[in-house]
Short mmCIF file of N, CA and C in Angstrom, two decimals:
data_model
loop_
_atom_site.label_atom_id
_atom_site.label_comp_id
_atom_site.label_asym_id
_atom_site.label_seq_id
_atom_site.Cartn_x
_atom_site.Cartn_y
_atom_site.Cartn_z
N LEU A 1 106.61 -65.83 196.05
CA LEU A 1 105.72 -65.20 195.09
C LEU A 1 104.45 -64.67 195.67
N GLU A 2 104.30 -63.50 195.62
CA GLU A 2 103.14 -62.91 196.04
C GLU A 2 102.28 -62.46 194.78
N LEU A 3 101.08 -63.00 194.85
CA LEU A 3 100.11 -62.76 193.76
C LEU A 3 99.09 -61.59 194.15
N GLY A 4 99.03 -60.54 193.41
CA GLY A 4 98.07 -59.37 193.76
C GLY A 4 98.72 -58.76 194.91
N CYS A 5 99.94 -58.55 194.89
CA CYS A 5 100.77 -57.85 195.85
C CYS A 5 100.50 -56.44 196.33
N GLY A 6 99.99 -55.69 195.49
CA GLY A 6 99.54 -54.45 195.55
C GLY A 6 100.82 -53.49 195.83
N SER A 7 100.86 -52.55 196.89
CA SER A 7 102.24 -51.86 197.01
C SER A 7 103.18 -52.62 197.97
N GLY A 8 102.69 -53.79 198.34
CA GLY A 8 103.72 -54.62 199.15
C GLY A 8 103.69 -54.90 200.57
N PHE A 9 102.51 -54.72 201.12
CA PHE A 9 102.32 -54.78 202.69
C PHE A 9 102.91 -56.08 203.14
N TYR A 10 102.55 -57.26 202.63
CA TYR A 10 103.02 -58.62 202.99
C TYR A 10 104.36 -58.78 202.40
N ALA A 11 104.60 -58.37 201.20
CA ALA A 11 105.92 -58.72 200.51
C ALA A 11 107.08 -57.97 201.36
N GLN A 12 106.74 -56.72 201.88
CA GLN A 12 107.73 -56.08 202.55
C GLN A 12 108.07 -56.63 203.95
N LYS A 13 106.98 -57.45 204.63
CA LYS A 13 107.17 -58.03 205.76
C LYS A 13 108.14 -59.25 205.63
N LEU A 14 107.90 -59.89 204.53
CA LEU A 14 108.70 -61.17 204.35
C LEU A 14 110.03 -60.72 203.71
N HIS A 15 110.21 -59.67 202.97
CA HIS A 15 111.42 -59.12 202.57
C HIS A 15 112.47 -58.78 203.89
N THR A 16 111.79 -58.13 204.78
CA THR A 16 112.43 -57.74 205.89
C THR A 16 113.00 -59.13 206.82
N LEU A 17 112.24 -60.07 206.81
CA LEU A 17 112.71 -61.27 207.45
C LEU A 17 113.65 -62.04 206.65
N GLY A 18 114.10 -61.55 205.40
CA GLY A 18 115.22 -62.14 204.65
C GLY A 18 114.70 -63.01 203.56
N ALA A 19 113.41 -62.97 203.37
CA ALA A 19 112.88 -63.75 202.16
C ALA A 19 113.13 -63.06 200.71
N LYS A 20 113.48 -63.73 199.66
CA LYS A 20 113.60 -63.17 198.41
C LYS A 20 112.18 -63.25 197.77
N VAL A 21 111.52 -62.07 197.53
CA VAL A 21 110.14 -62.08 197.26
C VAL A 21 110.08 -61.34 195.86
N THR A 22 109.19 -62.08 195.10
CA THR A 22 108.76 -61.42 193.86
C THR A 22 107.08 -61.08 193.88
N GLY A 23 106.81 -59.86 193.62
CA GLY A 23 105.54 -59.53 193.64
C GLY A 23 104.89 -59.41 192.29
N VAL A 24 103.57 -59.79 191.95
CA VAL A 24 102.91 -59.52 190.85
C VAL A 24 101.50 -58.95 191.23
N ASP A 25 101.39 -57.94 190.43
CA ASP A 25 100.26 -57.10 190.39
C ASP A 25 99.85 -56.46 189.01
N PHE A 26 98.47 -56.24 188.78
CA PHE A 26 98.15 -55.62 187.57
C PHE A 26 98.52 -54.18 187.58
N SER A 27 98.52 -53.47 188.62
CA SER A 27 98.64 -51.81 188.76
C SER A 27 100.23 -51.44 188.72
N ASP A 28 100.49 -50.82 187.70
CA ASP A 28 101.82 -50.31 187.59
C ASP A 28 102.28 -49.36 188.66
N ALA A 29 101.14 -48.47 189.20
CA ALA A 29 101.37 -47.52 190.25
C ALA A 29 101.62 -48.22 191.46
N MET A 30 101.14 -49.48 191.75
CA MET A 30 101.37 -50.27 192.92
C MET A 30 102.76 -50.82 192.82
N LEU A 31 103.03 -51.32 191.61
CA LEU A 31 104.40 -51.93 191.42
C LEU A 31 105.53 -50.94 191.73
N ARG A 32 105.25 -49.60 191.33
CA ARG A 32 106.39 -48.52 191.69
C ARG A 32 106.53 -48.52 193.12
N GLU A 33 105.57 -48.59 193.87
CA GLU A 33 105.71 -48.48 195.31
C GLU A 33 106.34 -49.63 195.83
N LEU A 34 106.08 -50.93 195.22
CA LEU A 34 106.71 -51.99 195.72
C LEU A 34 108.30 -52.08 195.45
N ARG A 35 108.40 -51.60 194.26
CA ARG A 35 110.09 -51.47 193.72
C ARG A 35 110.74 -50.64 194.62
N LYS A 36 110.10 -49.45 195.28
CA LYS A 36 110.95 -48.50 196.12
C LYS A 36 111.46 -49.23 197.40
N LYS A 37 110.71 -50.46 197.76
CA LYS A 37 111.16 -51.12 198.89
C LYS A 37 112.20 -52.22 198.65
N GLY A 38 112.53 -52.19 197.24
CA GLY A 38 113.63 -53.10 197.01
C GLY A 38 113.17 -54.54 196.61
N ILE A 39 111.98 -54.56 196.27
CA ILE A 39 111.29 -55.83 196.00
C ILE A 39 110.84 -56.08 194.40
N GLU A 40 111.35 -57.20 193.83
CA GLU A 40 110.97 -57.34 192.46
C GLU A 40 109.40 -57.33 192.19
N GLY A 41 109.13 -56.63 191.14
CA GLY A 41 107.71 -56.49 190.87
C GLY A 41 107.42 -56.80 189.32
N ILE A 42 106.36 -57.70 189.14
CA ILE A 42 106.04 -57.97 187.72
C ILE A 42 104.69 -57.56 187.46
N GLN A 43 104.48 -56.85 186.31
CA GLN A 43 103.07 -56.34 186.02
C GLN A 43 102.31 -57.43 185.12
N SER A 44 101.26 -57.94 185.61
CA SER A 44 100.55 -59.04 184.95
C SER A 44 99.32 -59.33 185.61
N ASP A 45 98.17 -59.46 184.90
CA ASP A 45 97.10 -60.08 185.48
C ASP A 45 97.25 -61.48 185.83
N VAL A 46 96.98 -61.89 187.12
CA VAL A 46 97.25 -63.06 187.68
C VAL A 46 96.70 -64.17 186.88
N LEU A 47 95.61 -64.19 186.04
CA LEU A 47 95.13 -65.20 185.39
C LEU A 47 95.88 -65.51 184.17
N SER A 48 96.85 -64.40 183.79
CA SER A 48 97.48 -64.62 182.59
C SER A 48 98.87 -64.93 182.77
N LEU A 49 99.30 -65.13 184.21
CA LEU A 49 100.87 -65.12 184.46
C LEU A 49 101.48 -66.40 184.04
N ARG A 50 102.66 -66.17 183.50
CA ARG A 50 103.45 -67.24 182.77
C ARG A 50 104.85 -66.84 183.18
N LEU A 51 105.51 -67.09 184.38
CA LEU A 51 106.76 -66.67 184.61
C LEU A 51 107.78 -67.78 184.17
N GLY A 52 107.51 -69.08 183.99
CA GLY A 52 108.48 -70.04 183.53
C GLY A 52 109.35 -70.39 184.80
N ARG A 53 109.04 -70.02 185.98
CA ARG A 53 109.77 -70.63 187.23
C ARG A 53 108.82 -70.85 188.38
N GLN A 54 109.45 -71.47 189.38
CA GLN A 54 108.42 -71.93 190.50
C GLN A 54 109.06 -71.49 191.81
N PHE A 55 108.13 -71.42 192.69
CA PHE A 55 108.55 -70.80 194.10
C PHE A 55 108.10 -71.70 195.09
N SER A 56 108.69 -71.84 196.33
CA SER A 56 108.51 -72.79 197.29
C SER A 56 107.21 -72.24 198.10
N ILE A 57 106.70 -71.00 198.12
CA ILE A 57 105.75 -70.42 198.65
C ILE A 57 105.22 -69.31 197.72
N VAL A 58 103.75 -69.62 197.55
CA VAL A 58 102.81 -68.68 196.78
C VAL A 58 101.88 -68.06 197.59
N LEU A 59 101.90 -66.70 197.91
CA LEU A 59 100.97 -66.06 198.74
C LEU A 59 100.00 -65.35 197.91
N ALA A 60 98.65 -65.18 198.33
CA ALA A 60 97.49 -64.41 197.80
C ALA A 60 96.93 -64.03 198.84
N ALA A 61 97.15 -62.65 199.23
CA ALA A 61 96.27 -61.97 200.49
C ALA A 61 95.30 -60.91 199.94
N GLY A 62 94.07 -61.28 200.15
CA GLY A 62 93.12 -60.23 199.61
C GLY A 62 92.87 -60.13 198.04
N LEU A 63 93.19 -61.39 197.42
CA LEU A 63 93.08 -61.46 195.93
C LEU A 63 91.93 -62.36 195.50
N LEU A 64 91.78 -63.53 196.06
CA LEU A 64 90.87 -64.45 195.59
C LEU A 64 89.39 -64.13 195.59
N GLU A 65 88.98 -63.12 196.45
CA GLU A 65 87.59 -62.73 196.43
C GLU A 65 87.26 -61.85 195.24
N PHE A 66 88.26 -61.49 194.54
CA PHE A 66 87.96 -60.66 193.34
C PHE A 66 88.04 -61.49 192.07
N ILE A 67 88.34 -62.64 192.18
CA ILE A 67 88.58 -63.73 191.07
C ILE A 67 87.20 -64.45 190.91
N ASP A 68 86.71 -64.66 189.77
CA ASP A 68 85.46 -65.54 189.63
C ASP A 68 85.78 -67.02 189.35
N ASP A 69 86.99 -67.16 188.48
CA ASP A 69 87.29 -68.63 188.15
C ASP A 69 88.48 -69.03 189.01
N THR A 70 87.91 -69.71 190.19
CA THR A 70 88.97 -70.20 191.13
C THR A 70 89.83 -71.29 190.47
N GLY A 71 89.22 -72.07 189.66
CA GLY A 71 89.90 -73.17 188.96
C GLY A 71 91.07 -72.81 188.20
N ALA A 72 91.08 -71.60 187.47
CA ALA A 72 92.09 -71.05 186.70
C ALA A 72 93.26 -70.44 187.78
N PHE A 73 92.59 -69.81 188.96
CA PHE A 73 93.63 -69.54 189.75
C PHE A 73 94.40 -70.45 190.37
N PHE A 74 93.83 -71.58 190.93
CA PHE A 74 94.65 -72.62 191.42
C PHE A 74 95.69 -73.31 190.30
N GLU A 75 95.21 -73.24 189.24
CA GLU A 75 96.13 -73.84 188.18
C GLU A 75 97.27 -72.96 187.86
N ILE A 76 96.99 -71.60 187.92
CA ILE A 76 98.20 -70.61 187.74
C ILE A 76 99.15 -70.77 188.95
N ALA A 77 98.35 -70.83 190.29
CA ALA A 77 99.26 -70.97 191.43
C ALA A 77 100.15 -72.31 191.40
N ARG A 78 99.41 -73.48 190.87
CA ARG A 78 100.17 -74.67 190.80
C ARG A 78 101.30 -74.69 189.89
N ASN A 79 101.17 -73.98 188.70
CA ASN A 79 102.32 -73.79 187.79
C ASN A 79 103.42 -73.08 188.32
N HIS A 80 103.25 -72.27 189.32
CA HIS A 80 104.32 -71.33 189.97
C HIS A 80 104.71 -71.90 191.27
N CYS A 81 104.20 -72.98 191.73
CA CYS A 81 104.60 -73.43 193.12
C CYS A 81 105.38 -74.91 192.91
N SER A 82 106.48 -75.12 193.50
CA SER A 82 107.22 -76.22 193.33
C SER A 82 106.44 -77.39 194.04
N VAL A 83 106.67 -78.57 193.70
CA VAL A 83 105.93 -79.82 194.46
C VAL A 83 106.54 -79.95 195.65
N GLY A 84 105.64 -79.94 196.66
CA GLY A 84 105.82 -79.92 198.03
C GLY A 84 105.82 -78.45 198.56
N GLY A 85 105.70 -77.50 197.68
CA GLY A 85 105.57 -76.18 198.30
C GLY A 85 104.13 -75.83 198.67
N HIS A 86 103.98 -74.60 199.13
CA HIS A 86 102.66 -74.07 199.76
C HIS A 86 102.09 -72.87 199.13
N LEU A 87 100.79 -73.01 199.05
CA LEU A 87 100.06 -71.76 198.68
C LEU A 87 99.21 -71.24 199.89
N ILE A 88 99.46 -70.07 200.18
CA ILE A 88 98.89 -69.41 201.38
C ILE A 88 97.91 -68.34 200.85
N LEU A 89 96.54 -68.44 201.36
CA LEU A 89 95.46 -67.69 200.85
C LEU A 89 94.99 -66.89 202.15
N LEU A 90 94.68 -65.76 202.01
CA LEU A 90 93.98 -64.96 203.10
C LEU A 90 92.87 -64.50 202.40
N VAL A 91 91.55 -64.94 202.80
CA VAL A 91 90.25 -64.72 202.36
C VAL A 91 89.38 -64.13 203.41
N PRO A 92 88.26 -63.58 202.89
CA PRO A 92 87.25 -63.07 203.89
C PRO A 92 86.48 -64.28 204.53
N ARG A 93 86.31 -64.29 205.65
CA ARG A 93 85.54 -65.40 206.40
C ARG A 93 84.28 -65.32 206.20
N PRO A 94 83.48 -66.54 205.61
CA PRO A 94 82.18 -66.63 205.31
C PRO A 94 81.15 -66.39 206.56
N GLY A 95 79.98 -66.13 206.18
CA GLY A 95 79.10 -65.88 207.54
C GLY A 95 78.89 -64.28 207.62
N LEU A 96 78.64 -63.72 208.75
CA LEU A 96 78.31 -62.40 209.01
C LEU A 96 79.42 -61.63 208.43
N ALA A 97 80.54 -61.88 208.90
CA ALA A 97 81.89 -61.11 208.57
C ALA A 97 81.89 -61.10 207.00
N GLY A 98 81.79 -62.03 206.32
CA GLY A 98 81.86 -62.10 204.79
C GLY A 98 80.63 -61.15 204.37
N LEU A 99 79.44 -61.30 204.93
CA LEU A 99 78.29 -60.40 204.34
C LEU A 99 78.70 -59.03 204.51
N CYS A 100 79.16 -58.58 205.65
CA CYS A 100 79.76 -57.12 205.88
C CYS A 100 80.76 -56.70 204.91
N TYR A 101 81.66 -57.60 204.65
CA TYR A 101 82.64 -57.30 203.62
C TYR A 101 82.06 -57.03 202.20
N ARG A 102 81.19 -57.97 201.83
CA ARG A 102 80.69 -57.99 200.56
C ARG A 102 79.80 -56.62 200.52
N VAL A 103 78.99 -56.26 201.58
CA VAL A 103 78.27 -55.02 201.39
C VAL A 103 79.17 -53.79 201.38
N TRP A 104 80.23 -53.72 202.19
CA TRP A 104 81.23 -52.55 202.26
C TRP A 104 81.69 -52.42 200.64
N HIS A 105 82.18 -53.57 200.11
CA HIS A 105 82.49 -53.40 198.77
C HIS A 105 81.57 -52.84 197.86
N SER A 106 80.39 -53.47 198.02
CA SER A 106 79.38 -53.21 197.10
C SER A 106 79.05 -51.68 197.07
N LEU A 107 79.01 -51.10 198.33
CA LEU A 107 78.69 -49.74 198.53
C LEU A 107 79.79 -48.69 197.78
N HIS A 108 80.99 -49.49 197.41
CA HIS A 108 81.92 -48.65 196.72
C HIS A 108 82.02 -49.19 195.31
N GLY A 109 81.17 -49.87 194.87
CA GLY A 109 81.00 -50.21 193.48
C GLY A 109 81.79 -51.46 193.10
N VAL A 110 82.19 -52.24 194.13
CA VAL A 110 82.97 -53.35 193.83
C VAL A 110 82.24 -54.75 194.20
N SER A 111 82.34 -55.65 193.21
CA SER A 111 81.83 -56.93 193.41
C SER A 111 82.83 -57.99 194.13
N VAL A 112 82.60 -58.68 195.22
CA VAL A 112 83.43 -59.64 195.73
C VAL A 112 82.89 -60.87 195.85
N ASN A 113 83.48 -61.97 195.92
CA ASN A 113 83.10 -63.36 196.31
C ASN A 113 83.63 -63.63 197.62
N VAL A 114 82.67 -64.23 198.39
CA VAL A 114 82.99 -64.76 199.73
C VAL A 114 82.58 -66.27 199.73
N ARG A 115 83.74 -66.97 200.07
CA ARG A 115 83.50 -68.40 199.81
C ARG A 115 84.03 -69.17 201.24
N ALA A 116 83.33 -70.33 201.36
CA ALA A 116 83.98 -71.09 202.42
C ALA A 116 85.13 -71.97 201.96
N PRO A 117 85.95 -72.48 202.82
CA PRO A 117 87.03 -73.40 202.26
C PRO A 117 86.51 -74.57 201.46
N GLU A 118 85.63 -75.13 201.89
CA GLU A 118 85.05 -76.39 201.11
C GLU A 118 84.60 -75.92 199.64
N ASP A 119 84.32 -74.75 199.45
CA ASP A 119 83.98 -74.29 198.18
C ASP A 119 85.10 -74.36 197.10
N PHE A 120 86.36 -74.44 197.60
CA PHE A 120 87.53 -74.58 196.73
C PHE A 120 87.63 -75.84 196.11
N LEU A 121 87.07 -76.91 196.97
CA LEU A 121 87.70 -78.46 196.75
C LEU A 121 87.77 -78.76 195.18
N GLY A 122 86.60 -78.33 194.51
CA GLY A 122 86.64 -78.80 193.07
C GLY A 122 87.66 -78.17 192.34
N SER A 123 88.25 -77.22 192.79
CA SER A 123 89.12 -76.24 191.92
C SER A 123 90.53 -76.62 192.30
N THR A 124 90.86 -77.47 193.19
CA THR A 124 92.15 -77.67 193.75
C THR A 124 92.90 -78.89 193.45
N THR A 125 92.61 -79.44 192.24
CA THR A 125 93.42 -80.56 191.81
C THR A 125 94.90 -80.35 192.02
N GLY A 126 95.50 -81.47 192.77
CA GLY A 126 96.94 -81.26 192.93
C GLY A 126 97.41 -80.61 194.31
N TRP A 127 96.24 -80.15 195.14
CA TRP A 127 96.58 -79.36 196.28
C TRP A 127 95.74 -80.15 197.32
N CYS A 128 96.42 -80.17 198.55
CA CYS A 128 95.78 -80.70 199.85
C CYS A 128 95.77 -79.52 200.84
N LEU A 129 94.47 -79.29 201.39
CA LEU A 129 94.39 -78.17 202.43
C LEU A 129 94.90 -78.63 203.59
N GLU A 130 95.98 -78.07 204.16
CA GLU A 130 96.70 -78.52 205.23
C GLU A 130 96.20 -77.88 206.60
N GLN A 131 95.86 -76.61 206.53
CA GLN A 131 95.45 -75.74 207.50
C GLN A 131 94.60 -74.69 207.31
N THR A 132 93.57 -74.31 208.28
CA THR A 132 92.72 -73.34 208.11
C THR A 132 92.87 -72.54 209.50
N ILE A 133 93.34 -71.14 209.40
CA ILE A 133 93.49 -70.52 210.57
C ILE A 133 92.41 -69.32 210.55
N HIS A 134 91.74 -69.09 211.81
CA HIS A 134 90.92 -68.01 211.74
C HIS A 134 91.91 -66.64 212.15
N ALA A 135 92.15 -65.87 211.21
CA ALA A 135 93.09 -64.64 211.16
C ALA A 135 92.30 -63.54 211.42
N GLY A 136 91.82 -63.47 212.62
CA GLY A 136 91.01 -62.17 213.11
C GLY A 136 89.49 -62.40 212.84
N PRO A 137 88.74 -61.42 213.03
CA PRO A 137 87.29 -61.60 212.94
C PRO A 137 86.57 -61.48 211.36
N LEU A 138 87.52 -61.16 210.61
CA LEU A 138 86.97 -60.98 209.13
C LEU A 138 87.74 -62.00 208.19
N ALA A 139 88.90 -62.79 208.54
CA ALA A 139 89.64 -63.35 207.55
C ALA A 139 89.87 -64.76 208.00
N LEU A 140 90.22 -65.59 207.00
CA LEU A 140 90.73 -66.99 207.09
C LEU A 140 92.06 -67.04 206.31
N ALA A 141 93.01 -67.83 206.92
CA ALA A 141 94.20 -68.04 206.21
C ALA A 141 94.12 -69.48 205.90
N LEU A 142 94.43 -69.76 204.71
CA LEU A 142 94.31 -71.29 204.19
C LEU A 142 95.54 -71.67 203.65
N CYS A 143 96.00 -72.57 204.16
CA CYS A 143 97.42 -73.11 203.62
C CYS A 143 97.20 -74.40 202.95
N TRP A 144 97.73 -74.54 201.71
CA TRP A 144 97.64 -75.65 200.76
C TRP A 144 98.86 -76.05 200.55
N LYS A 145 98.99 -77.38 200.30
CA LYS A 145 100.41 -78.01 200.00
C LYS A 145 100.28 -78.64 198.50
N ARG A 146 101.14 -78.30 197.67
CA ARG A 146 101.13 -78.79 196.34
C ARG A 146 101.70 -80.26 196.33
N GLU A 147 100.72 -81.09 196.02
CA GLU A 147 101.07 -82.70 195.75
C GLU A 147 101.68 -83.07 194.60
N VAL A 148 101.10 -82.61 193.45
CA VAL A 148 101.52 -83.10 192.30
C VAL A 148 101.59 -81.86 191.27
#
């Protein structure tokens, strides 16, 4: 399950590797592009999502910085991730890189949140942070395991 999939950059890579991917995005135009790639797309605001099914992996790449209520996000992700499954987040790196990211978006009229991994800990009941990877100069990849 990819939350905030857009036109399917990551979903397509996973699909090419043989994964069955379901993408969720708010934009119907983005989902049309996703579906052209043969990937299931569901239109929904992530914080309102209620699919009634679970996935072994939930991915959110470039989404969390646009969400103010991280507690609600982690709860939605938990509801859609099977016990023992994983949540993988790609988020802007805090520090100078995050500041540059925030300024660039601000110049384009968009507000973003740049958070350190420890900033999520109060929001992550039922999750265990397994790994933090520096994914290039601007991003962190965080891998959480669903415990309960």
